[in-house]
Amino acid sequence: MFPELNNLLNTTPDQAEQGKLTLLCDAKTDGSFLVHHFLSFYLKANCKVCFVALIQSFSHYNIVGQKLGVSLTTARECGQLVFLEGLKSAVDVFFRPQEEPHPLQFLREANSGNLQPLYEFVQEALKPVDSGEAAWRCPVLLVDDLSVLLSLGVGAVAVLDFIHYCRATVCWEWKGNVVALVHDSGDAEDEENDILLNGLGHQSHLILRAEGLATGFCKDVHGQLRILWRRPSEPTAQRDRSLTYQYKIQDKNVSFFAKGMSPAVL
Amino acid sequence: MLESLLALGGLVLLRDSVEWEGRSLLKALIKKSALCGEQVHILGCEVSEEEFREGFDSNINSRLVYHDLFRDPLNWSETGETLPGGPLEALRALCRRTDPGPVTIALDSLSWLLLHLPCTTLCQTLHTLSHQDSCHGDSSPGEQVHVLGLLHEELHGPGPLGVLSSLAQTEVTLSGAMGQASAHILYRRPQQRLTHQMDPTTHLTFNLRLSKKEREAKDSLTLPFQFSSEKQQALLCPGLGQATSHIFYEPDAYDDLDQEDPDDDLDV
C-alpha cells in the first residue's frame, strides 16, 4: 500500500471504513497501481479478501505485492485470500461437465447471460464462518477489472446487477467493502462502458480516477488522480468533496503532490 | 422551494449526475410530504432500507413504507423474500393500492427501473401512477398523488430522457460549479381541459346583446368601403345627379408648370 495515498484518503489499515464501495477508474493511463494499493492495504488490515483477477496472473500480483510488503502466497495458504485467477480458470470452463457450476459460466453461454454464478462464488468465498473466533476483520471483494467482462460479451446491466448484489451482500449484510476497477474509454464511443462507469459511479461512496496528463507523457509526472467522495456517512460532515493530485510511480512507492508541484519542476 | 416542487402534483423528475447527487433532495421532498401528513411509499432499488431511513426522525419514519427491491431484486437467492413478480409487479401494486388520503410515491430510482424494464411499459405504468386521482371518482381535487422519480441522466439516451421529461409535470436538474450545487426547475402546466362549455357573455358589466330593432338597423347598414352593386352603378354612370369634380390650383412664383408630359418619350 502507498502511505501517501492513505494520507490523502485519510485512512489507515487499522481504521479502515466498512460497508463502502470504492470505484477505481483510469482514463488514458494505467490505473492498476490503485488495485495493488488496495490489495495490500486490505491484506495488511487483516481483512478476508476475495480477489477476482481477470487481467493478470497470480504471480504478477504476487511479485508486485511483495514489493509492497505482502505475500499473496502466504495469504492464500492461510485462507485470508481467495484468488480467482481468470486467465487460468477461463480455460477450465470448457473442460468441465456443463452441470458443474463455474464462476465464469457466462463464457459458455451464447447470449450474454447474467453473472449469478460469479456472485455465488464470491458469496461462498466471503461468507462469515461461524468458527467462534473472529479470524478476519471484514470481507473485501476486489475486482480487476470489470471492463473486460464487457469485452467478453456480458451486458453492462448484467455487470451492474452483479455489483449490486455484491454490494447488498458484502457491503450491507456483512459490513465489508467492494473495490472495482473500470477503464474509461474516453473519446471512443463505447455506450456500454459509459453506462457501466456512470452506473457504478452512482452506487459508489468513493471514486478514484487516474488520468493521463492532457499534455501527454511526462517522465516526472505520470498522471493525475482525482478523488471524489460521494454519500458521506454524516450529512453535515465538512469534508472536501473532491481533490486532485498529480503522482509519480516509483519502484516500491507512489508519490503524490499538488498540481504543478512536482519535485522535478520546483 | 420544496412546496412549489410539490404544488403541481403528478410526476416530479429529479435528474442528477455522479458529481451532483439527487438522493438528498429526494429525501428532503419525502420529509416535506411526510410532515404535511401524507403517507409515503418508497420503491427502493439502490440503497438499503436502513441507509434510506437515515436522517429521518421517528415521526417521519413511521409514515414511510419501504418496498425493498435492494436486497434481492432478481430473485437470485431464491429464499422467497423478494417482492413477488419482480420490479414491474411491485410498481403495478403501487398503482393498485386503495388506501385513501393523499400519498406520495418515491421511486429510487427511475434509472434502475428503466435499465431493467422496457421503456414503454415503464412509461405506461408511470402515467397510470401519476393520474390515480382521476380513477378514484369520489376523491376531492385537493388529494393529489405525488410521484417523485430519481433519474441518473448519464445512464440513458436522449429518447428515454425525452419521454420521461414529457410525462413529468415538474423537472429538477441538479448541477453545480465551484463546489456549490444548483438546481434548475422546469414547471409544465397541465393542459386546461374544460369539463363543460360556459357561455362567455354571462356575468358581464356591459351589454353584448342586441334588441330586434337594433339588429335590423345593423343588418341594413351599408359599410362605406364595401363594394356593393349600388356603388358599382354610381361609378359607372357618373352623370346621374353627381357633380363632376374640379381641381382649383393656384401656382406659386416658384412652381415650374410644364404642361408637357415628361414621360412622353418613353417607349412604353
Short mmCIF file of C-alpha atoms in Angstrom, two decimals:
data_model
loop_
_atom_site.label_atom_id
_atom_site.label_comp_id
_atom_site.label_asym_id
_atom_site.label_seq_id
_atom_site.Cartn_x
_atom_site.Cartn_y
_atom_site.Cartn_z
CA MET A 1 0.00 0.00 0.00
CA PHE A 2 1.15 3.54 -0.54
CA PRO A 3 1.31 5.56 2.68
CA GLU A 4 0.87 8.85 0.84
CA LEU A 5 -2.36 7.65 -0.73
CA ASN A 6 -3.58 6.60 2.72
CA ASN A 7 -2.94 10.13 3.91
CA LEU A 8 -4.90 11.60 1.04
CA LEU A 9 -7.80 9.26 1.75
CA ASN A 10 -7.43 9.90 5.47
CA THR A 11 -7.36 6.23 6.34
CA THR A 12 -5.05 3.58 7.79
CA PRO A 13 -5.28 -0.22 7.81
CA ASP A 14 -6.35 -0.11 11.47
CA GLN A 15 -9.13 2.36 10.86
CA ALA A 16 -10.42 1.16 7.51
CA GLU A 17 -14.02 2.14 6.91
CA GLN A 18 -16.55 -0.61 6.39
CA GLY A 19 -19.58 -1.06 4.14
CA LYS A 20 -18.17 1.00 1.27
CA LEU A 21 -17.98 0.62 -2.47
CA THR A 22 -14.89 2.17 -4.00
CA LEU A 23 -14.74 2.71 -7.74
CA LEU A 24 -11.34 2.90 -9.42
CA CYS A 25 -11.20 4.16 -12.95
CA ASP A 26 -8.48 5.16 -15.33
CA ALA A 27 -8.52 7.22 -18.48
CA LYS A 28 -5.62 7.36 -20.89
CA THR A 29 -3.35 5.75 -18.35
CA ASP A 30 -2.89 2.56 -16.38
CA GLY A 31 -4.71 2.61 -13.05
CA SER A 32 -3.63 -0.83 -11.90
CA PHE A 33 -1.34 0.69 -9.25
CA LEU A 34 -4.57 1.51 -7.37
CA VAL A 35 -5.56 -2.17 -7.45
CA HIS A 36 -2.20 -3.18 -5.99
CA HIS A 37 -2.60 -0.49 -3.32
CA PHE A 38 -5.99 -1.71 -2.16
CA LEU A 39 -4.98 -5.38 -2.30
CA SER A 40 -2.02 -4.83 0.00
CA PHE A 41 -3.98 -2.35 2.14
CA TYR A 42 -6.78 -4.77 2.96
CA LEU A 43 -4.41 -7.71 3.49
CA LYS A 44 -2.48 -5.60 5.99
CA ALA A 45 -5.78 -4.56 7.59
CA ASN A 46 -6.38 -8.24 8.37
CA CYS A 47 -9.48 -8.47 6.17
CA LYS A 48 -10.58 -11.55 4.28
CA VAL A 49 -10.10 -10.72 0.62
CA CYS A 50 -11.73 -12.29 -2.41
CA PHE A 51 -9.80 -11.16 -5.48
CA VAL A 52 -11.45 -11.71 -8.86
CA ALA A 53 -8.38 -11.22 -11.05
CA LEU A 54 -9.29 -11.34 -14.70
CA ILE A 55 -6.38 -9.42 -16.17
CA GLN A 56 -3.08 -10.72 -14.83
CA SER A 57 -1.71 -13.95 -13.45
CA PHE A 58 -1.31 -14.74 -9.77
CA SER A 59 2.46 -14.43 -9.93
CA HIS A 60 2.22 -10.91 -11.34
CA TYR A 61 0.17 -9.68 -8.41
CA ASN A 62 2.39 -11.63 -6.03
CA ILE A 63 5.57 -10.00 -7.28
CA VAL A 64 4.11 -6.52 -7.00
CA GLY A 65 2.61 -7.42 -3.62
CA GLN A 66 5.99 -8.42 -2.29
CA LYS A 67 7.39 -5.02 -3.19
CA LEU A 68 4.55 -3.53 -1.16
CA GLY A 69 5.18 -5.81 1.79
CA VAL A 70 2.54 -8.55 1.48
CA SER A 71 2.88 -12.14 0.38
CA LEU A 72 -0.09 -13.35 -1.60
CA THR A 73 1.12 -16.94 -1.38
CA THR A 74 1.09 -16.89 2.40
CA ALA A 75 -2.26 -15.12 2.49
CA ARG A 76 -3.78 -17.71 0.18
CA GLU A 77 -2.40 -20.60 2.16
CA CYS A 78 -3.74 -19.39 5.47
CA GLY A 79 -7.14 -18.71 4.00
CA GLN A 80 -7.07 -14.90 4.13
CA LEU A 81 -7.04 -14.58 0.35
CA VAL A 82 -9.37 -16.32 -2.09
CA PHE A 83 -7.93 -15.79 -5.54
CA LEU A 84 -9.88 -16.39 -8.74
CA GLU A 85 -7.28 -16.45 -11.50
CA GLY A 86 -9.40 -15.60 -14.51
CA LEU A 87 -6.74 -16.34 -17.10
CA LYS A 88 -6.29 -19.90 -15.88
CA SER A 89 -9.82 -20.85 -14.88
CA ALA A 90 -11.38 -19.46 -18.06
CA VAL A 91 -9.94 -22.44 -19.88
CA ASP A 92 -11.30 -24.83 -17.24
CA VAL A 93 -14.85 -23.84 -18.14
CA PHE A 94 -14.64 -25.71 -21.38
CA PHE A 95 -13.06 -28.87 -19.98
CA ARG A 96 -15.60 -29.47 -17.23
CA PRO A 97 -19.01 -31.08 -17.45
CA GLN A 98 -21.61 -28.43 -18.08
CA GLU A 99 -23.65 -29.32 -14.98
CA GLU A 100 -20.92 -28.22 -12.59
CA PRO A 101 -21.34 -24.51 -11.90
CA HIS A 102 -18.31 -22.38 -12.61
CA PRO A 103 -17.90 -18.71 -11.72
CA LEU A 104 -17.04 -17.86 -15.33
CA GLN A 105 -20.01 -19.82 -16.65
CA PHE A 106 -21.05 -16.90 -18.86
CA LEU A 107 -18.19 -17.74 -21.24
CA ARG A 108 -20.07 -20.85 -22.29
CA GLU A 109 -23.34 -19.12 -22.94
CA ALA A 110 -24.21 -17.94 -26.43
CA ASN A 111 -26.23 -14.96 -25.33
CA SER A 112 -24.94 -12.65 -22.66
CA GLY A 113 -26.22 -14.26 -19.52
CA ASN A 114 -26.04 -12.96 -16.03
CA LEU A 115 -23.19 -13.15 -13.57
CA GLN A 116 -25.10 -15.04 -10.89
CA PRO A 117 -22.54 -17.94 -10.79
CA LEU A 118 -19.74 -15.40 -10.22
CA TYR A 119 -21.79 -13.76 -7.46
CA GLU A 120 -22.35 -17.15 -5.84
CA PHE A 121 -18.60 -17.80 -5.96
CA VAL A 122 -17.94 -14.51 -4.18
CA GLN A 123 -20.70 -15.24 -1.67
CA GLU A 124 -19.21 -18.65 -0.91
CA ALA A 125 -15.69 -17.22 -0.59
CA LEU A 126 -16.53 -14.39 1.80
CA LYS A 127 -19.32 -15.98 3.80
CA PRO A 128 -18.65 -15.42 7.51
CA VAL A 129 -17.65 -18.74 9.05
CA ASP A 130 -19.15 -19.49 12.46
CA SER A 131 -15.93 -20.82 13.89
CA GLY A 132 -16.19 -18.96 17.17
CA GLU A 133 -13.11 -16.78 16.89
CA ALA A 134 -13.42 -13.77 14.60
CA ALA A 135 -10.46 -14.54 12.38
CA TRP A 136 -10.69 -11.70 9.94
CA ARG A 137 -11.79 -8.14 10.27
CA CYS A 138 -14.33 -7.78 7.46
CA PRO A 139 -14.79 -9.28 3.99
CA VAL A 140 -13.47 -7.42 0.97
CA LEU A 141 -14.16 -8.04 -2.70
CA LEU A 142 -11.64 -6.75 -5.21
CA VAL A 143 -12.24 -6.97 -8.97
CA ASP A 144 -9.61 -6.34 -11.66
CA ASP A 145 -11.32 -5.37 -13.82
CA LEU A 146 -14.96 -5.03 -14.87
CA SER A 147 -14.40 -3.60 -18.37
CA VAL A 148 -13.01 -6.92 -19.55
CA LEU A 149 -16.38 -8.51 -18.74
CA LEU A 150 -17.96 -6.19 -21.30
CA SER A 151 -15.37 -7.30 -23.84
CA LEU A 152 -16.26 -10.91 -23.08
CA GLY A 153 -19.87 -10.31 -24.07
CA VAL A 154 -21.59 -9.57 -20.78
CA GLY A 155 -24.03 -6.67 -20.93
CA ALA A 156 -23.48 -3.51 -18.87
CA VAL A 157 -26.75 -4.08 -16.97
CA ALA A 158 -25.65 -7.62 -16.05
CA VAL A 159 -22.35 -6.30 -14.64
CA LEU A 160 -24.24 -3.58 -12.74
CA ASP A 161 -26.56 -6.24 -11.32
CA PHE A 162 -23.55 -8.33 -10.23
CA ILE A 163 -22.01 -5.38 -8.38
CA HIS A 164 -25.46 -4.52 -6.95
CA TYR A 165 -25.74 -7.98 -5.43
CA CYS A 166 -22.13 -7.89 -4.19
CA ARG A 167 -22.86 -4.53 -2.58
CA ALA A 168 -26.06 -5.80 -0.98
CA THR A 169 -24.33 -8.87 0.44
CA VAL A 170 -20.72 -7.84 1.10
CA CYS A 171 -21.21 -4.15 1.95
CA TRP A 172 -24.61 -4.06 3.58
CA GLU A 173 -25.18 -7.52 5.05
CA TRP A 174 -21.59 -8.36 6.08
CA LYS A 175 -20.32 -4.77 6.54
CA GLY A 176 -17.43 -5.38 4.19
CA ASN A 177 -16.03 -3.41 1.24
CA VAL A 178 -16.03 -3.74 -2.51
CA VAL A 179 -13.35 -2.26 -4.78
CA ALA A 180 -13.61 -2.49 -8.56
CA LEU A 181 -11.64 -1.11 -11.48
CA VAL A 182 -13.31 0.12 -14.68
CA HIS A 183 -11.47 1.61 -17.64
CA ASP A 184 -12.83 4.80 -19.11
CA SER A 185 -12.78 4.62 -22.87
CA GLY A 186 -12.74 8.42 -23.10
CA ASP A 187 -13.16 9.55 -26.69
CA ALA A 188 -14.06 6.16 -28.11
CA GLU A 189 -17.82 5.94 -28.17
CA ASP A 190 -18.47 2.92 -26.04
CA GLU A 191 -22.01 3.31 -24.73
CA GLU A 192 -21.98 0.09 -22.71
CA ASN A 193 -18.80 1.10 -20.91
CA ASP A 194 -20.20 4.57 -20.19
CA ILE A 195 -23.36 3.06 -18.71
CA LEU A 196 -21.22 0.75 -16.57
CA LEU A 197 -18.89 3.52 -15.42
CA ASN A 198 -21.66 6.02 -14.62
CA GLY A 199 -23.93 3.38 -13.12
CA LEU A 200 -21.14 2.30 -10.75
CA GLY A 201 -20.32 5.92 -10.05
CA HIS A 202 -23.82 6.43 -8.69
CA GLN A 203 -23.52 3.36 -6.45
CA SER A 204 -20.07 4.30 -5.08
CA HIS A 205 -19.03 6.00 -1.87
CA LEU A 206 -15.57 6.89 -3.17
CA ILE A 207 -14.30 7.34 -6.72
CA LEU A 208 -10.58 7.38 -7.54
CA ARG A 209 -9.91 8.43 -11.09
CA ALA A 210 -6.41 8.20 -12.54
CA GLU A 211 -5.99 10.31 -15.65
CA GLY A 212 -3.10 10.76 -18.01
CA LEU A 213 -1.88 14.32 -18.35
CA ALA A 214 -3.65 16.31 -21.04
CA THR A 215 -0.28 17.39 -22.39
CA GLY A 216 0.91 13.83 -22.88
CA PHE A 217 3.60 11.61 -21.41
CA CYS A 218 5.99 13.06 -18.89
CA LYS A 219 8.95 11.43 -17.17
CA ASP A 220 8.41 13.02 -13.78
CA VAL A 221 4.65 13.21 -13.58
CA HIS A 222 2.88 10.05 -14.62
CA GLY A 223 -0.63 11.27 -14.22
CA GLN A 224 -3.27 12.93 -12.15
CA LEU A 225 -5.51 11.37 -9.51
CA ARG A 226 -8.95 12.79 -8.84
CA ILE A 227 -10.63 11.74 -5.58
CA LEU A 228 -14.39 12.21 -5.27
CA TRP A 229 -16.24 11.45 -2.07
CA ARG A 230 -19.94 10.71 -2.52
CA ARG A 231 -22.61 9.88 0.05
CA PRO A 232 -20.79 10.96 3.19
CA SER A 233 -21.95 8.97 6.21
CA GLU A 234 -22.71 12.09 8.24
CA PRO A 235 -24.69 14.55 6.14
CA THR A 236 -23.25 17.54 7.98
CA ALA A 237 -19.62 16.46 7.78
CA GLN A 238 -17.45 19.19 6.35
CA ARG A 239 -15.33 17.14 4.07
CA ASP A 240 -13.60 18.09 0.85
CA ARG A 241 -15.78 16.58 -1.80
CA SER A 242 -13.19 16.44 -4.50
CA LEU A 243 -9.39 16.58 -4.54
CA THR A 244 -6.95 16.39 -7.42
CA TYR A 245 -3.30 15.40 -7.10
CA GLN A 246 -0.57 14.51 -9.53
CA TYR A 247 1.56 11.44 -8.97
CA LYS A 248 4.72 9.66 -9.94
CA ILE A 249 5.02 5.88 -9.76
CA GLN A 250 8.31 4.57 -8.44
CA ASP A 251 9.55 1.07 -7.86
CA LYS A 252 8.02 0.49 -4.44
CA ASN A 253 6.05 3.63 -3.88
CA VAL A 254 3.87 6.26 -5.48
CA SER A 255 4.46 9.85 -4.54
CA PHE A 256 1.67 12.41 -4.67
CA PHE A 257 1.93 16.15 -4.91
CA ALA A 258 -0.30 19.10 -5.64
CA LYS A 259 -0.73 20.08 -9.26
CA GLY A 260 2.35 21.71 -10.63
CA MET A 261 4.38 20.98 -7.51
CA SER A 262 6.39 18.01 -8.75
CA PRO A 263 9.85 17.97 -7.12
CA ALA A 264 11.37 17.77 -10.56
CA VAL A 265 9.75 21.04 -11.52
CA LEU A 266 10.36 23.07 -8.39
CA MET B 1 -38.87 25.90 -2.88
CA LEU B 2 -39.92 22.41 -1.82
CA GLU B 3 -43.60 23.42 -1.65
CA SER B 4 -43.51 24.76 -5.19
CA LEU B 5 -42.00 21.49 -6.41
CA LEU B 6 -44.87 19.54 -4.89
CA ALA B 7 -47.57 22.05 -5.85
CA LEU B 8 -48.44 20.77 -9.30
CA GLY B 9 -48.78 17.12 -8.35
CA GLY B 10 -48.16 14.35 -10.83
CA LEU B 11 -44.64 13.26 -11.67
CA VAL B 12 -41.67 15.24 -10.32
CA LEU B 13 -38.49 14.22 -12.11
CA LEU B 14 -35.19 14.72 -10.25
CA ARG B 15 -32.28 14.49 -12.66
CA ASP B 16 -28.89 14.05 -11.02
CA SER B 17 -25.37 13.06 -12.03
CA VAL B 18 -22.43 11.26 -10.46
CA GLU B 19 -20.92 14.50 -9.29
CA TRP B 20 -24.17 16.14 -8.08
CA GLU B 21 -26.28 13.52 -6.42
CA GLY B 22 -30.03 13.90 -6.05
CA ARG B 23 -30.97 11.46 -3.32
CA SER B 24 -30.68 14.11 -0.62
CA LEU B 25 -33.20 16.30 -2.49
CA LEU B 26 -35.48 13.27 -2.88
CA LYS B 27 -35.28 12.66 0.86
CA ALA B 28 -35.99 16.34 1.55
CA LEU B 29 -39.15 16.19 -0.59
CA ILE B 30 -40.20 12.98 1.15
CA LYS B 31 -39.69 14.65 4.52
CA LYS B 32 -41.81 17.61 3.38
CA SER B 33 -44.63 15.32 2.23
CA ALA B 34 -44.50 13.32 5.44
CA LEU B 35 -44.62 16.50 7.55
CA CYS B 36 -47.75 17.53 5.61
CA GLY B 37 -49.40 14.36 6.81
CA GLU B 38 -49.05 12.30 3.65
CA GLN B 39 -48.17 8.67 3.61
CA VAL B 40 -45.04 7.97 1.57
CA HIS B 41 -44.39 4.74 -0.34
CA ILE B 42 -40.80 4.25 -1.44
CA LEU B 43 -39.76 1.75 -4.08
CA GLY B 44 -36.13 1.31 -3.05
CA CYS B 45 -33.86 -0.28 -5.64
CA GLU B 46 -30.48 1.29 -4.99
CA VAL B 47 -29.89 1.60 -1.27
CA SER B 48 -30.85 -0.45 1.72
CA GLU B 49 -33.81 0.48 3.88
CA GLU B 50 -31.53 1.40 6.79
CA GLU B 51 -29.46 3.72 4.66
CA PHE B 52 -32.56 5.36 3.22
CA ARG B 53 -34.21 5.93 6.60
CA GLU B 54 -31.02 7.54 7.96
CA GLY B 55 -31.54 11.16 8.80
CA PHE B 56 -35.31 10.91 9.30
CA ASP B 57 -36.66 11.13 12.82
CA SER B 58 -39.09 8.53 14.11
CA ASN B 59 -42.14 10.71 13.41
CA ILE B 60 -41.32 10.79 9.72
CA ASN B 61 -40.11 7.21 9.57
CA SER B 62 -43.48 5.99 10.80
CA ARG B 63 -45.08 7.49 7.68
CA LEU B 64 -42.65 5.83 5.29
CA VAL B 65 -43.39 2.45 3.75
CA TYR B 66 -40.26 0.98 2.14
CA HIS B 67 -40.76 -1.59 -0.60
CA ASP B 68 -37.40 -3.35 -0.73
CA LEU B 69 -36.04 -4.06 -4.18
CA PHE B 70 -32.46 -3.67 -2.97
CA ARG B 71 -31.71 -6.92 -1.26
CA ASP B 72 -32.75 -9.39 -3.92
CA PRO B 73 -34.46 -7.72 -6.89
CA LEU B 74 -33.84 -10.52 -9.37
CA ASN B 75 -34.57 -13.41 -7.02
CA TRP B 76 -31.02 -14.84 -7.15
CA SER B 77 -31.10 -16.07 -3.61
CA GLU B 78 -34.45 -17.87 -4.12
CA THR B 79 -35.31 -17.51 -0.47
CA GLY B 80 -38.79 -16.23 -1.25
CA GLU B 81 -38.08 -12.91 0.40
CA THR B 82 -38.20 -10.98 -2.86
CA LEU B 83 -41.25 -8.96 -3.77
CA PRO B 84 -43.19 -11.39 -5.94
CA GLY B 85 -43.25 -10.68 -9.64
CA GLY B 86 -40.13 -8.56 -9.56
CA PRO B 87 -39.87 -4.83 -10.11
CA LEU B 88 -42.76 -4.46 -12.57
CA GLU B 89 -45.24 -6.17 -10.32
CA ALA B 90 -44.04 -4.09 -7.36
CA LEU B 91 -44.65 -0.92 -9.37
CA ARG B 92 -48.09 -2.08 -10.50
CA ALA B 93 -49.01 -2.95 -6.92
CA LEU B 94 -48.41 0.70 -6.03
CA CYS B 95 -50.89 1.65 -8.75
CA ARG B 96 -53.50 -0.63 -7.27
CA ARG B 97 -53.21 0.47 -3.68
CA THR B 98 -56.55 1.57 -2.35
CA ASP B 99 -55.82 3.31 0.97
CA PRO B 100 -57.44 6.72 1.00
CA GLY B 101 -55.82 10.08 1.61
CA PRO B 102 -53.03 11.97 -0.09
CA VAL B 103 -50.00 9.92 -0.87
CA THR B 104 -46.50 10.39 -2.21
CA ILE B 105 -44.73 7.66 -4.13
CA ALA B 106 -40.95 7.88 -4.40
CA LEU B 107 -39.05 5.85 -6.99
CA ASP B 108 -35.38 5.36 -6.06
CA SER B 109 -34.50 5.13 -8.76
CA LEU B 110 -36.26 5.54 -12.09
CA SER B 111 -32.90 4.77 -13.72
CA TRP B 112 -32.78 1.32 -12.17
CA LEU B 113 -36.32 0.64 -13.37
CA LEU B 114 -35.50 1.96 -16.84
CA LEU B 115 -32.47 -0.35 -17.09
CA HIS B 116 -34.50 -3.39 -16.10
CA LEU B 117 -37.90 -2.77 -17.68
CA PRO B 118 -38.90 -1.87 -21.24
CA CYS B 119 -39.24 1.90 -21.60
CA THR B 120 -42.82 1.79 -22.92
CA THR B 121 -44.05 -0.43 -20.07
CA LEU B 122 -42.42 1.82 -17.51
CA CYS B 123 -43.89 4.97 -19.05
CA GLN B 124 -47.40 3.50 -19.21
CA THR B 125 -47.17 2.43 -15.57
CA LEU B 126 -45.81 5.85 -14.56
CA HIS B 127 -48.70 7.55 -16.35
CA THR B 128 -51.22 5.36 -14.53
CA LEU B 129 -49.45 6.01 -11.24
CA SER B 130 -49.40 9.79 -11.54
CA HIS B 131 -53.02 10.08 -12.71
CA GLN B 132 -54.50 7.97 -9.98
CA ASP B 133 -56.76 10.74 -8.68
CA SER B 134 -58.86 10.58 -11.85
CA CYS B 135 -59.52 6.88 -11.18
CA HIS B 136 -60.94 7.48 -7.73
CA GLY B 137 -64.29 9.10 -8.59
CA ASP B 138 -65.03 10.41 -5.13
CA SER B 139 -61.68 11.91 -4.30
CA SER B 140 -61.61 15.66 -3.92
CA PRO B 141 -59.40 17.68 -6.27
CA GLY B 142 -57.18 18.57 -3.33
CA GLU B 143 -55.93 14.99 -2.96
CA GLN B 144 -53.13 14.80 -5.44
CA VAL B 145 -50.77 11.93 -6.00
CA HIS B 146 -47.16 12.98 -5.99
CA VAL B 147 -44.73 10.70 -7.78
CA LEU B 148 -41.09 11.56 -7.19
CA GLY B 149 -38.66 9.90 -9.57
CA LEU B 150 -34.87 10.00 -9.21
CA LEU B 151 -33.16 9.76 -12.60
CA HIS B 152 -29.43 9.49 -13.28
CA GLU B 153 -29.06 11.46 -16.51
CA GLU B 154 -25.85 9.94 -17.80
CA LEU B 155 -27.22 6.44 -17.95
CA HIS B 156 -29.84 6.98 -20.62
CA GLY B 157 -30.04 8.16 -24.19
CA PRO B 158 -32.00 11.18 -25.39
CA GLY B 159 -35.06 9.07 -26.29
CA PRO B 160 -35.95 7.71 -22.84
CA LEU B 161 -34.94 11.01 -21.21
CA GLY B 162 -37.23 12.94 -23.54
CA VAL B 163 -40.17 10.62 -22.93
CA LEU B 164 -39.82 10.84 -19.15
CA SER B 165 -39.49 14.63 -19.42
CA SER B 166 -42.73 14.87 -21.31
CA LEU B 167 -44.51 12.75 -18.68
CA ALA B 168 -43.29 14.95 -15.85
CA GLN B 169 -45.19 17.97 -14.52
CA THR B 170 -42.06 19.28 -12.79
CA GLU B 171 -38.45 18.63 -13.69
CA VAL B 172 -35.45 19.48 -11.49
CA THR B 173 -31.94 19.19 -12.96
CA LEU B 174 -29.08 19.23 -10.45
CA SER B 175 -25.71 20.63 -11.39
CA GLY B 176 -23.17 22.90 -9.87
CA ALA B 177 -19.94 24.80 -10.12
CA MET B 178 -17.07 25.56 -7.76
CA GLY B 179 -18.29 23.10 -5.17
CA GLN B 180 -21.73 24.68 -4.97
CA ALA B 181 -24.77 22.66 -6.08
CA SER B 182 -27.57 24.29 -8.03
CA ALA B 183 -30.98 23.16 -9.27
CA HIS B 184 -32.74 24.14 -12.46
CA ILE B 185 -36.51 23.75 -12.17
CA LEU B 186 -38.91 23.41 -15.08
CA TYR B 187 -42.69 23.51 -14.49
CA ARG B 188 -45.03 22.08 -17.06
CA ARG B 189 -48.54 23.43 -16.63
CA PRO B 190 -51.10 20.76 -17.40
CA GLN B 191 -53.45 21.20 -20.38
CA GLN B 192 -56.60 23.11 -19.44
CA ARG B 193 -59.37 20.69 -20.22
CA LEU B 194 -62.87 22.31 -19.84
CA THR B 195 -65.41 19.99 -18.30
CA HIS B 196 -68.35 21.87 -19.88
CA GLN B 197 -68.77 24.82 -22.26
CA MET B 198 -69.55 28.07 -20.50
CA ASP B 199 -71.40 30.96 -22.09
CA PRO B 200 -68.86 33.79 -22.03
CA THR B 201 -71.46 36.55 -22.34
CA THR B 202 -72.99 35.93 -18.92
CA HIS B 203 -71.94 37.96 -15.86
CA LEU B 204 -70.55 40.93 -17.81
CA THR B 205 -70.72 44.58 -16.70
CA PHE B 206 -71.64 45.73 -20.21
CA ASN B 207 -74.38 44.69 -22.67
CA LEU B 208 -73.42 42.48 -25.57
CA ARG B 209 -76.96 41.65 -26.68
CA LEU B 210 -78.96 43.39 -29.44
CA SER B 211 -82.70 44.14 -29.48
CA LYS B 212 -84.74 43.32 -32.61
CA LYS B 213 -84.73 46.91 -33.89
CA GLU B 214 -81.00 47.25 -33.31
CA ARG B 215 -80.36 44.03 -35.18
CA GLU B 216 -82.40 45.22 -38.17
CA ALA B 217 -80.59 48.53 -38.26
CA LYS B 218 -77.27 46.74 -38.09
CA ASP B 219 -78.13 44.38 -40.93
CA SER B 220 -79.33 47.15 -43.24
CA LEU B 221 -76.25 49.29 -42.79
CA THR B 222 -74.01 49.61 -45.81
CA LEU B 223 -70.43 49.93 -44.88
CA PRO B 224 -68.65 52.84 -46.55
CA PHE B 225 -65.85 50.83 -48.07
CA GLN B 226 -67.85 47.79 -49.03
CA PHE B 227 -68.24 47.41 -52.79
CA SER B 228 -71.96 46.80 -53.38
CA SER B 229 -73.95 46.80 -56.66
CA GLU B 230 -75.30 50.33 -55.94
CA LYS B 231 -71.80 51.69 -55.65
CA GLN B 232 -70.83 49.97 -58.88
CA GLN B 233 -73.73 51.63 -60.75
CA ALA B 234 -72.87 55.01 -59.28
CA LEU B 235 -69.29 54.78 -60.50
CA LEU B 236 -70.17 53.53 -63.96
CA CYS B 237 -72.75 56.27 -64.63
CA PRO B 238 -71.27 59.41 -63.24
CA GLY B 239 -73.85 61.79 -64.74
CA LEU B 240 -76.73 60.79 -62.50
CA GLY B 241 -77.03 63.65 -60.05
CA GLN B 242 -73.35 63.66 -59.13
CA ALA B 243 -71.39 66.87 -59.56
CA THR B 244 -68.24 66.45 -61.55
CA SER B 245 -65.19 67.27 -59.54
CA HIS B 246 -62.85 70.05 -60.46
CA ILE B 247 -59.45 70.92 -59.10
CA PHE B 248 -58.60 74.59 -58.44
CA TYR B 249 -54.86 75.14 -58.44
CA GLU B 250 -53.03 78.44 -57.79
CA PRO B 251 -49.36 78.10 -58.78
CA ASP B 252 -46.67 79.79 -56.69
CA ALA B 253 -43.90 82.02 -58.01
CA TYR B 254 -41.51 79.09 -57.61
CA ASP B 255 -43.65 76.49 -59.34
CA ASP B 256 -42.45 75.22 -62.62
CA LEU B 257 -45.56 74.45 -64.61
CA ASP B 258 -44.85 72.45 -67.69
CA GLN B 259 -47.91 71.09 -69.43
CA GLU B 260 -45.90 68.66 -71.44
CA ASP B 261 -45.81 65.11 -70.20
CA PRO B 262 -42.18 64.35 -69.20
CA ASP B 263 -42.66 60.67 -69.89
CA ASP B 264 -43.74 61.25 -73.48
CA ASP B 265 -40.52 59.98 -74.93
CA LEU B 266 -40.74 56.65 -73.09
CA ASP B 267 -41.43 53.80 -75.38
CA VAL B 268 -43.82 52.01 -73.04
#
